[in-house]
Amino acid sequence: MSRFIAIVHGWHVHSNGFTVHELQSITLEDANKEACWLKEQREKDFDKCAYVVVAIDDTEYLPRRLTWRERITGYLKATS
């Protein structure tokens, strides 16, 4: 069973930073709805936001730390 996290990024003229939320949803569709609701809660008149939902499998394990790009995009860089 997968777990989901949502990464919400806000900006006005410059970045207002990222917030990471653990979602309670079981399916990807419900996770996207929950993340959209979180995004709308953070948005203000001139502060726009975007989000990405990342699925985390319970059996996943990475023997190294994630890079910043991997943390932001949710995609792992292939290593050989």
Tab-separated table of C-alpha atoms in Angstrom:
chain	number	residue	atom	x	y	z
A	1	MET	CA	0.000	0.000	0.000
A	2	SER	CA	1.414	3.378	-1.005
A	3	ARG	CA	1.507	6.518	1.065
A	4	PHE	CA	1.382	9.975	-0.475
A	5	ILE	CA	2.977	13.308	0.316
A	6	ALA	CA	2.195	16.683	-1.207
A	7	ILE	CA	4.810	19.365	-1.782
A	8	VAL	CA	3.289	22.832	-2.104
A	9	HIS	CA	5.346	25.736	-3.465
A	10	GLY	CA	4.186	29.329	-3.114
A	11	TRP	CA	5.484	32.443	-4.855
A	12	HIS	CA	4.608	36.080	-5.372
A	13	VAL	CA	7.553	37.900	-6.912
A	14	HIS	CA	9.997	35.411	-5.437
A	15	SER	CA	9.718	31.993	-3.833
A	16	ASN	CA	7.836	31.848	-0.533
A	17	GLY	CA	9.176	28.368	0.108
A	18	PHE	CA	7.914	24.822	0.170
A	19	THR	CA	5.704	22.970	2.608
A	20	VAL	CA	5.512	19.184	2.763
A	21	HIS	CA	2.322	17.465	3.915
A	22	GLU	CA	1.705	13.793	4.588
A	23	LEU	CA	-1.637	12.927	3.009
A	24	GLN	CA	-4.216	10.557	4.494
A	25	SER	CA	-5.489	9.388	1.083
A	26	ILE	CA	-5.215	5.815	-0.124
A	27	THR	CA	-5.572	6.365	-3.895
A	28	LEU	CA	-3.682	8.750	-6.161
A	29	GLU	CA	-6.906	10.444	-7.268
A	30	ASP	CA	-7.911	11.187	-3.670
A	31	ALA	CA	-4.363	12.328	-2.894
A	32	ASN	CA	-4.514	14.845	-5.762
A	33	LYS	CA	-7.855	16.170	-4.461
A	34	GLU	CA	-6.447	16.526	-0.946
A	35	ALA	CA	-3.296	18.264	-2.239
A	36	CYS	CA	-5.404	20.639	-4.343
A	37	TRP	CA	-7.400	21.541	-1.223
A	38	LEU	CA	-4.137	22.217	0.679
A	39	LYS	CA	-2.920	24.420	-2.194
A	40	GLU	CA	-6.144	26.425	-2.174
A	41	GLN	CA	-5.841	26.950	1.593
A	42	ARG	CA	-2.377	28.447	1.144
A	43	GLU	CA	-3.160	30.666	-1.872
A	44	LYS	CA	-3.924	34.335	-1.337
A	45	ASP	CA	-4.708	37.188	-3.734
A	46	PHE	CA	-1.176	37.707	-5.021
A	47	ASP	CA	0.455	34.575	-3.633
A	48	LYS	CA	0.047	31.763	-6.166
A	49	CYS	CA	0.871	28.135	-5.418
A	50	ALA	CA	1.589	24.891	-7.213
A	51	TYR	CA	1.819	21.358	-5.879
A	52	VAL	CA	3.106	17.901	-6.722
A	53	VAL	CA	1.965	14.608	-5.198
A	54	VAL	CA	4.604	11.953	-4.571
A	55	ALA	CA	3.722	8.300	-3.946
A	56	ILE	CA	5.900	6.496	-1.422
A	57	ASP	CA	5.757	2.712	-1.357
A	58	ASP	CA	6.185	1.086	2.058
A	59	THR	CA	8.962	-1.149	0.735
A	60	GLU	CA	11.075	1.601	-0.858
A	61	TYR	CA	14.549	2.145	0.535
A	62	LEU	CA	17.338	4.335	-0.807
A	63	PRO	CA	20.842	3.784	0.604
A	64	ARG	CA	21.807	7.428	0.045
A	65	ARG	CA	20.402	10.877	0.767
A	66	LEU	CA	18.143	12.495	-1.824
A	67	THR	CA	19.451	15.421	-3.861
A	68	TRP	CA	17.522	18.700	-3.793
A	69	ARG	CA	16.302	18.098	-7.343
A	70	GLU	CA	14.978	14.660	-6.363
A	71	ARG	CA	13.230	16.131	-3.323
A	72	ILE	CA	11.542	18.868	-5.345
A	73	THR	CA	10.541	16.880	-8.428
A	74	GLY	CA	9.827	13.561	-6.742
A	75	TYR	CA	11.879	11.665	-9.336
A	76	LEU	CA	15.008	9.695	-8.509
A	77	LYS	CA	18.086	10.050	-10.663
A	78	ALA	CA	19.215	6.691	-12.031
A	79	THR	CA	22.622	5.653	-10.727
A	80	SER	CA	24.745	2.871	-12.119
